[in-house]
Amino acid sequence: KQEVTQIPAALSVPEGENLVLNCSFTDSAIYNLQWFRQDPGKGLTSLLLIQSSQREQTSGRLNASLDKSSGRSTLYIAASQPGDSATYLCAVKDFNAGNNRKLIWGLGTSLAVNP
Amino acid sequence: NAGVTQTPKFQVLKTGQSMTLQCAQDMNHEYMSWYRQDPGMGLRLIHYSVGAGITDQGEVPNGYNVSRSTTEDFPLRLLSAAPSQTSVYFCASSPLYSGETQYFGPGTRLLVL
């Protein structure tokens, strides 16, 4: 059974730091992996989606990498800003999810960027 | 585009009451789903639909019903609310192609007393 773990659960950094959020999964047979952002009381916003055949994706100050063989993904945030404060969720789609489109979710990393 | 909309934003129910959580999307997505989010448990799939007239169960379907009469709407019904259904509910939609991301609504916070 696929399980997704995110470390650390919470992170507090000063503004301007480069930081790395970690996501690990137990079964390497995945279709894709996604990183989402969730602001308090709000829905989820997709940040980056990495297909199983890809190694990384970049969007602005965000870079996500995927290493299927080791069951790991990292989300790198460059030059962090207070506006980056949110919970970051990692989700994998199993290769055999079929029509279920089921995403298996980590519990998230709560990030606070202090001015 | 409004994207995915959900109503109400917040609701308080008494045990045994029924209600319907509304979800609508204007992106012509075939796939729609309902999740619940609970502290320490992450998001869990309740029900999903791959098109009008087609629905199926996710991992935690008990106590919930859904229907999909149009592409745009996917309501979630609680027939007899229980305190264990206190949660935040998210609706999501996406194209049918598995490689696409899902778009989420802002959520409905439900408290069952």
CSV table of C-alpha atoms in Angstrom, one decimal:
chain,number,residue,atom,x,y,z
A,1,LYS,CA,0.0,0.0,0.0
A,2,GLN,CA,1.4,3.3,-1.0
A,3,GLU,CA,2.3,5.7,1.8
A,4,VAL,CA,3.5,9.3,1.5
A,5,THR,CA,5.5,11.0,4.2
A,6,GLN,CA,6.6,14.6,4.4
A,7,ILE,CA,9.4,15.9,6.5
A,8,PRO,CA,9.6,18.2,8.3
A,9,ALA,CA,6.0,18.7,9.6
A,10,ALA,CA,6.8,22.3,10.3
A,11,LEU,CA,9.5,24.8,9.3
A,12,SER,CA,10.2,28.3,10.3
A,13,VAL,CA,12.8,30.3,8.4
A,14,PRO,CA,13.9,34.0,8.0
A,15,GLU,CA,13.0,35.8,4.8
A,16,GLY,CA,15.5,35.3,2.0
A,17,GLU,CA,16.6,31.7,2.8
A,18,ASN,CA,16.6,28.9,0.3
A,19,LEU,CA,14.8,25.9,1.6
A,20,VAL,CA,14.0,22.3,0.8
A,21,LEU,CA,10.9,20.4,1.6
A,22,ASN,CA,11.0,16.6,1.4
A,23,CYS,CA,8.5,14.0,0.3
A,24,SER,CA,9.0,10.3,0.3
A,25,PHE,CA,6.8,7.5,-1.0
A,26,THR,CA,7.0,3.7,-0.5
A,27,ASP,CA,6.0,2.3,-3.9
A,28,SER,CA,8.0,3.6,-6.9
A,29,ALA,CA,5.3,2.5,-9.4
A,30,ILE,CA,3.7,6.0,-9.6
A,31,TYR,CA,2.0,7.8,-12.5
A,32,ASN,CA,3.0,11.3,-11.3
A,33,LEU,CA,3.8,13.3,-8.3
A,34,GLN,CA,2.4,16.7,-7.5
A,35,TRP,CA,3.1,19.5,-5.0
A,36,PHE,CA,0.2,21.7,-3.8
A,37,ARG,CA,0.0,24.7,-1.6
A,38,GLN,CA,-2.7,25.3,0.9
A,39,ASP,CA,-3.3,28.6,2.6
A,40,PRO,CA,-5.3,28.7,5.9
A,41,GLY,CA,-9.0,28.4,5.3
A,42,LYS,CA,-8.5,28.0,1.5
A,43,GLY,CA,-8.4,25.3,-1.1
A,44,LEU,CA,-5.4,23.7,-2.6
A,45,THR,CA,-3.4,25.2,-5.5
A,46,SER,CA,-1.3,23.0,-7.7
A,47,LEU,CA,2.3,24.2,-7.8
A,48,LEU,CA,4.2,21.6,-9.9
A,49,LEU,CA,3.4,18.3,-11.4
A,50,ILE,CA,6.1,15.8,-12.3
A,51,GLN,CA,5.3,12.9,-14.6
A,52,SER,CA,7.0,9.6,-13.8
A,53,SER,CA,9.3,10.0,-16.8
A,54,GLN,CA,10.5,13.4,-15.7
A,55,ARG,CA,13.3,14.3,-13.2
A,56,GLU,CA,12.3,17.8,-12.3
A,57,GLN,CA,9.9,20.7,-13.0
A,58,THR,CA,10.5,24.4,-12.4
A,59,SER,CA,8.2,27.4,-12.0
A,60,GLY,CA,9.6,30.7,-11.0
A,61,ARG,CA,11.4,30.3,-7.6
A,62,LEU,CA,10.1,26.7,-7.2
A,63,ASN,CA,11.9,23.6,-8.4
A,64,ALA,CA,10.7,20.1,-7.7
A,65,SER,CA,12.7,17.0,-8.3
A,66,LEU,CA,11.7,13.3,-8.5
A,67,ASP,CA,13.8,10.2,-7.9
A,68,LYS,CA,11.5,7.3,-8.4
A,69,SER,CA,14.1,4.7,-7.6
A,70,SER,CA,14.7,6.1,-4.1
A,71,GLY,CA,11.0,7.1,-3.6
A,72,ARG,CA,11.8,10.7,-3.0
A,73,SER,CA,10.8,14.2,-4.2
A,74,THR,CA,12.1,17.6,-3.0
A,75,LEU,CA,10.6,21.0,-3.4
A,76,TYR,CA,13.2,23.7,-3.5
A,77,ILE,CA,12.1,27.3,-2.8
A,78,ALA,CA,14.6,30.0,-3.6
A,79,ALA,CA,14.9,33.3,-1.8
A,80,SER,CA,11.9,32.6,0.4
A,81,GLN,CA,9.3,35.4,1.1
A,82,PRO,CA,6.7,35.9,3.8
A,83,GLY,CA,4.1,35.3,1.1
A,84,ASP,CA,5.4,31.7,0.8
A,85,SER,CA,4.0,31.0,4.2
A,86,ALA,CA,1.5,28.1,3.8
A,87,THR,CA,1.2,24.4,4.0
A,88,TYR,CA,2.8,22.4,1.2
A,89,LEU,CA,1.3,19.1,0.3
A,90,CYS,CA,2.8,16.3,-1.7
A,91,ALA,CA,0.6,13.8,-3.5
A,92,VAL,CA,1.4,10.8,-5.7
A,93,LYS,CA,-0.9,9.0,-8.2
A,94,ASP,CA,-0.3,5.3,-8.2
A,95,PHE,CA,0.4,3.7,-11.6
A,96,ASN,CA,-2.6,1.4,-11.1
A,97,ALA,CA,-5.0,4.1,-9.9
A,98,GLY,CA,-7.0,3.7,-13.1
A,99,ASN,CA,-10.3,5.7,-13.3
A,100,ASN,CA,-10.1,6.3,-9.6
A,101,ARG,CA,-7.6,9.1,-10.2
A,102,LYS,CA,-6.8,8.6,-6.6
A,103,LEU,CA,-4.1,10.7,-5.2
A,104,ILE,CA,-2.3,9.5,-2.0
A,105,TRP,CA,-1.4,12.5,0.1
A,106,GLY,CA,1.2,13.4,2.6
A,107,LEU,CA,0.3,15.3,5.7
A,108,GLY,CA,2.1,18.4,4.6
A,109,THR,CA,4.8,20.7,5.7
A,110,SER,CA,3.7,23.9,7.4
A,111,LEU,CA,6.1,26.7,6.4
A,112,ALA,CA,6.4,30.1,8.1
A,113,VAL,CA,8.7,32.7,6.5
A,114,ASN,CA,9.5,35.4,8.9
A,115,PRO,CA,10.2,39.0,7.8
B,1,ASN,CA,-13.6,31.3,-15.4
B,2,ALA,CA,-14.7,30.8,-11.8
B,3,GLY,CA,-12.9,27.5,-11.6
B,4,VAL,CA,-14.3,25.2,-8.9
B,5,THR,CA,-16.9,26.7,-6.6
B,6,GLN,CA,-18.3,25.3,-3.4
B,7,THR,CA,-21.2,26.3,-1.2
B,8,PRO,CA,-21.7,26.8,1.7
B,9,LYS,CA,-18.3,27.8,3.1
B,10,PHE,CA,-19.3,26.9,6.6
B,11,GLN,CA,-22.2,24.9,8.1
B,12,VAL,CA,-23.2,23.7,11.5
B,13,LEU,CA,-25.5,20.6,11.7
B,14,LYS,CA,-27.1,18.7,14.5
B,15,THR,CA,-26.7,14.9,14.6
B,16,GLY,CA,-29.2,13.3,12.3
B,17,GLN,CA,-29.8,16.3,10.0
B,18,SER,CA,-29.3,16.0,6.3
B,19,MET,CA,-27.7,18.5,4.0
B,20,THR,CA,-26.1,18.8,0.5
B,21,LEU,CA,-22.8,20.3,-0.2
B,22,GLN,CA,-22.7,21.9,-3.6
B,23,CYS,CA,-19.8,21.8,-6.1
B,24,ALA,CA,-19.7,23.3,-9.6
B,25,GLN,CA,-17.0,23.8,-12.2
B,26,ASP,CA,-17.0,25.7,-15.4
B,27,MET,CA,-14.0,24.2,-17.1
B,28,ASN,CA,-15.9,21.3,-18.8
B,29,HIS,CA,-13.9,18.7,-16.8
B,30,GLU,CA,-15.1,15.2,-17.0
B,31,TYR,CA,-13.6,14.1,-13.7
B,32,MET,CA,-14.9,15.4,-10.4
B,33,SER,CA,-14.3,14.2,-6.8
B,34,TRP,CA,-14.9,14.9,-3.2
B,35,TYR,CA,-12.3,14.7,-0.5
B,36,ARG,CA,-12.4,15.2,3.2
B,37,GLN,CA,-9.5,16.6,5.2
B,38,ASP,CA,-9.0,15.8,8.8
B,39,PRO,CA,-6.1,16.7,11.1
B,40,GLY,CA,-3.4,14.0,11.2
B,41,MET,CA,-5.1,12.0,8.4
B,42,GLY,CA,-4.5,14.0,5.2
B,43,LEU,CA,-7.0,14.1,2.4
B,44,ARG,CA,-9.2,11.1,1.7
B,45,LEU,CA,-11.3,10.4,-1.3
B,46,ILE,CA,-15.0,10.1,-0.6
B,47,HIS,CA,-16.6,9.7,-4.1
B,48,TYR,CA,-15.7,10.5,-7.6
B,49,SER,CA,-17.2,10.8,-11.1
B,50,VAL,CA,-15.7,10.3,-14.6
B,51,GLY,CA,-18.7,11.9,-16.3
B,52,ALA,CA,-22.4,12.8,-16.2
B,53,GLY,CA,-24.3,9.8,-14.9
B,54,ILE,CA,-21.2,7.9,-13.7
B,55,THR,CA,-20.2,7.9,-10.1
B,56,ASP,CA,-18.1,5.5,-7.9
B,57,GLN,CA,-16.9,5.2,-4.3
B,58,GLY,CA,-13.6,6.3,-3.0
B,59,GLU,CA,-11.9,5.1,0.2
B,60,VAL,CA,-14.4,6.6,2.7
B,61,PRO,CA,-17.8,6.6,1.1
B,62,ASN,CA,-20.0,5.5,4.0
B,63,GLY,CA,-22.6,8.1,5.1
B,64,TYR,CA,-22.3,10.1,1.8
B,65,ASN,CA,-24.2,10.0,-1.5
B,66,VAL,CA,-23.4,11.7,-4.8
B,67,SER,CA,-25.0,12.1,-8.2
B,68,ARG,CA,-23.8,13.7,-11.4
B,69,SER,CA,-26.6,14.8,-13.7
B,70,THR,CA,-24.6,17.4,-15.5
B,71,THR,CA,-20.9,17.9,-16.3
B,72,GLU,CA,-20.8,21.0,-14.2
B,73,ASP,CA,-22.3,19.9,-10.9
B,74,PHE,CA,-21.4,17.2,-8.4
B,75,PRO,CA,-23.3,17.6,-5.1
B,76,LEU,CA,-22.4,15.6,-2.0
B,77,ARG,CA,-25.3,14.6,0.3
B,78,LEU,CA,-25.1,13.7,3.9
B,79,LEU,CA,-28.3,11.8,4.7
B,80,SER,CA,-28.0,11.6,8.5
B,81,ALA,CA,-25.1,13.7,9.8
B,82,ALA,CA,-22.8,12.2,12.5
B,83,PRO,CA,-20.1,13.9,14.6
B,84,SER,CA,-17.5,11.8,12.8
B,85,GLN,CA,-18.4,13.7,9.6
B,86,THR,CA,-17.1,17.0,11.1
B,87,SER,CA,-14.4,17.9,8.6
B,88,VAL,CA,-13.4,20.2,5.8
B,89,TYR,CA,-14.7,19.0,2.5
B,90,PHE,CA,-13.0,19.8,-0.8
B,91,CYS,CA,-14.3,19.3,-4.3
B,92,ALA,CA,-11.9,18.9,-7.2
B,93,SER,CA,-12.1,18.5,-10.9
B,94,SER,CA,-9.7,17.7,-13.8
B,95,PRO,CA,-9.7,16.6,-17.4
B,96,LEU,CA,-10.0,12.8,-17.8
B,97,TYR,CA,-6.4,12.4,-18.9
B,98,SER,CA,-4.5,11.0,-15.9
B,99,GLY,CA,-1.6,13.3,-16.4
B,100,GLU,CA,-3.5,16.5,-15.6
B,101,THR,CA,-3.5,18.1,-12.2
B,102,GLN,CA,-6.7,18.5,-10.2
B,103,TYR,CA,-8.3,21.9,-9.5
B,104,PHE,CA,-9.7,22.4,-6.0
B,105,GLY,CA,-12.5,24.4,-4.7
B,106,PRO,CA,-12.1,26.6,-1.5
B,107,GLY,CA,-13.7,24.0,0.8
B,108,THR,CA,-16.7,23.6,3.0
B,109,ARG,CA,-16.1,23.5,6.8
B,110,LEU,CA,-18.7,21.3,8.4
B,111,LEU,CA,-19.4,21.0,12.1
B,112,VAL,CA,-21.7,18.3,13.3
B,113,LEU,CA,-22.9,18.6,16.9
